[in-house]
Amino acid sequence: MAMLTVWYDGGCPLCRREIALMQRLDRDRAILFVDVADPAGASCPIDRADLLARFHARENGVMVSGAAAFAAMWRVIPRLRLLGLAARVPWVLAMMEGAYVTFLKIRPHLQRVARRLDRERVG
């Protein structure tokens, strides 16, 4: 199985939750997760702002973003593999990308809600 690298925004409460779930599901430790928000982290292969704006992964040496990056990650995780494989069908990936673009539009609101929940849990 090829190694997959995923870049994520560790400053985003939604991203942290999702990556924590993916790390638990990645029992084979086949994914290298890189926190772009961590200044001590590995260097960015592309512009840092681009990495923070969309989800990115490197699969077999090829950078992918958006729904294609999620699909690449899912293909490595046994429980999600079929969903990732389904995304290889062009119209399925197009639908997933449309849903991802819609999510990006509402993400700022969801981030505010998640931050509020984090503060309530701590305080």
Coordinates of C-alpha atoms in Angstrom, one line a residue:
M1 CA 0.0 0.0 0.0
A2 CA 1.4 3.4 -1.0
M3 CA 2.0 6.0 1.6
L4 CA -0.4 9.0 1.5
T5 CA 0.3 12.4 2.9
V6 CA -2.5 14.6 4.0
W7 CA -2.2 18.3 4.8
Y8 CA -4.8 19.8 7.2
D9 CA -5.5 23.0 9.1
G10 CA -4.8 22.2 12.8
G11 CA -6.2 25.7 13.7
C12 CA -9.6 24.7 12.4
P13 CA -11.8 22.9 15.0
L14 CA -13.7 21.0 12.3
C15 CA -10.4 19.8 10.7
R16 CA -9.0 18.7 14.0
R17 CA -12.1 16.6 14.8
E18 CA -12.1 15.1 11.4
I19 CA -8.4 14.3 11.3
A20 CA -8.6 12.8 14.8
L21 CA -11.3 10.4 13.5
M22 CA -9.3 9.6 10.4
Q23 CA -6.2 8.9 12.6
R24 CA -8.3 6.5 14.7
L25 CA -9.6 4.7 11.6
D26 CA -6.1 4.6 10.0
R27 CA -5.0 1.5 12.0
D28 CA -2.2 0.7 9.6
R29 CA -0.7 4.2 10.0
A30 CA -0.6 4.4 6.2
I31 CA -1.3 8.2 6.2
L32 CA 1.1 10.9 7.2
F33 CA -0.9 13.8 8.6
V34 CA 0.8 17.2 8.4
D35 CA -0.7 20.1 10.4
V36 CA -0.2 23.2 8.1
A37 CA -1.0 25.5 11.0
D38 CA 2.0 24.2 13.0
P39 CA 5.0 26.4 12.2
A40 CA 7.3 23.6 13.4
G41 CA 5.6 21.2 10.9
A42 CA 7.0 20.0 7.6
S43 CA 7.5 22.4 4.8
C44 CA 4.5 23.0 2.5
P45 CA 4.7 21.6 -1.0
I46 CA 2.5 24.4 -2.3
D47 CA 1.5 27.8 -1.1
R48 CA 0.4 27.6 2.6
A49 CA -2.7 29.7 1.9
D50 CA -3.8 27.2 -0.7
L51 CA -3.3 24.4 1.7
L52 CA -5.4 26.2 4.3
A53 CA -8.2 27.0 1.9
R54 CA -8.8 23.4 0.6
F55 CA -8.0 19.9 1.8
H56 CA -4.9 18.5 0.0
A57 CA -3.2 15.1 -0.2
R58 CA -0.4 13.6 -2.1
E59 CA -1.3 10.2 -3.5
N60 CA 1.5 8.3 -5.4
G61 CA 3.4 11.5 -5.8
V62 CA 0.4 13.4 -7.3
M63 CA -1.1 16.4 -5.4
V64 CA -4.9 16.3 -5.3
S65 CA -7.3 18.6 -3.5
G66 CA -10.9 18.9 -2.4
A67 CA -13.1 15.8 -2.9
A68 CA -10.3 14.0 -4.7
A69 CA -8.1 14.4 -1.6
F70 CA -10.8 13.0 0.7
A71 CA -11.3 10.1 -1.7
A72 CA -7.6 9.4 -1.7
M73 CA -7.6 9.3 2.1
W74 CA -10.7 7.1 2.2
R75 CA -9.1 4.6 -0.1
V76 CA -6.4 4.0 2.4
I77 CA -8.8 3.4 5.3
P78 CA -10.4 0.0 5.1
R79 CA -13.8 1.1 6.5
L80 CA -14.0 3.9 3.9
R81 CA -12.3 2.2 1.0
L82 CA -15.4 1.6 -1.0
L83 CA -16.4 5.2 -0.8
G84 CA -12.9 6.2 -2.0
L85 CA -13.1 3.7 -4.8
A86 CA -16.5 5.0 -5.9
A87 CA -14.9 8.5 -6.3
R88 CA -12.9 7.1 -9.2
V89 CA -16.1 7.2 -11.2
P90 CA -16.0 10.7 -12.8
W91 CA -19.6 11.7 -12.1
V92 CA -19.4 10.5 -8.5
L93 CA -16.2 12.6 -7.9
A94 CA -18.0 15.6 -9.6
M95 CA -20.9 15.2 -7.2
M96 CA -18.6 14.9 -4.2
E97 CA -16.6 18.0 -5.4
G98 CA -19.9 19.9 -5.7
A99 CA -20.8 19.0 -2.1
Y100 CA -17.3 19.9 -0.9
V101 CA -17.5 23.4 -2.6
T102 CA -20.9 23.9 -0.9
F103 CA -19.4 22.9 2.4
L104 CA -16.6 25.4 2.0
K105 CA -19.2 28.2 1.7
I106 CA -20.7 27.3 5.1
R107 CA -17.5 26.2 6.8
P108 CA -16.8 29.6 8.5
H109 CA -20.2 29.4 10.2
L110 CA -19.5 25.8 11.3
Q111 CA -16.1 26.8 12.5
R112 CA -17.6 29.5 14.8
V113 CA -20.1 27.0 16.2
A114 CA -17.3 24.4 16.8
R115 CA -15.1 27.0 18.5
R116 CA -18.0 28.0 20.7
L117 CA -18.6 24.4 21.7
D118 CA -14.9 24.0 22.4
R119 CA -15.0 27.0 24.8
E120 CA -18.1 25.7 26.5
R121 CA -16.5 22.3 27.0
V122 CA -13.3 23.8 28.5
G123 CA -15.0 26.6 30.5

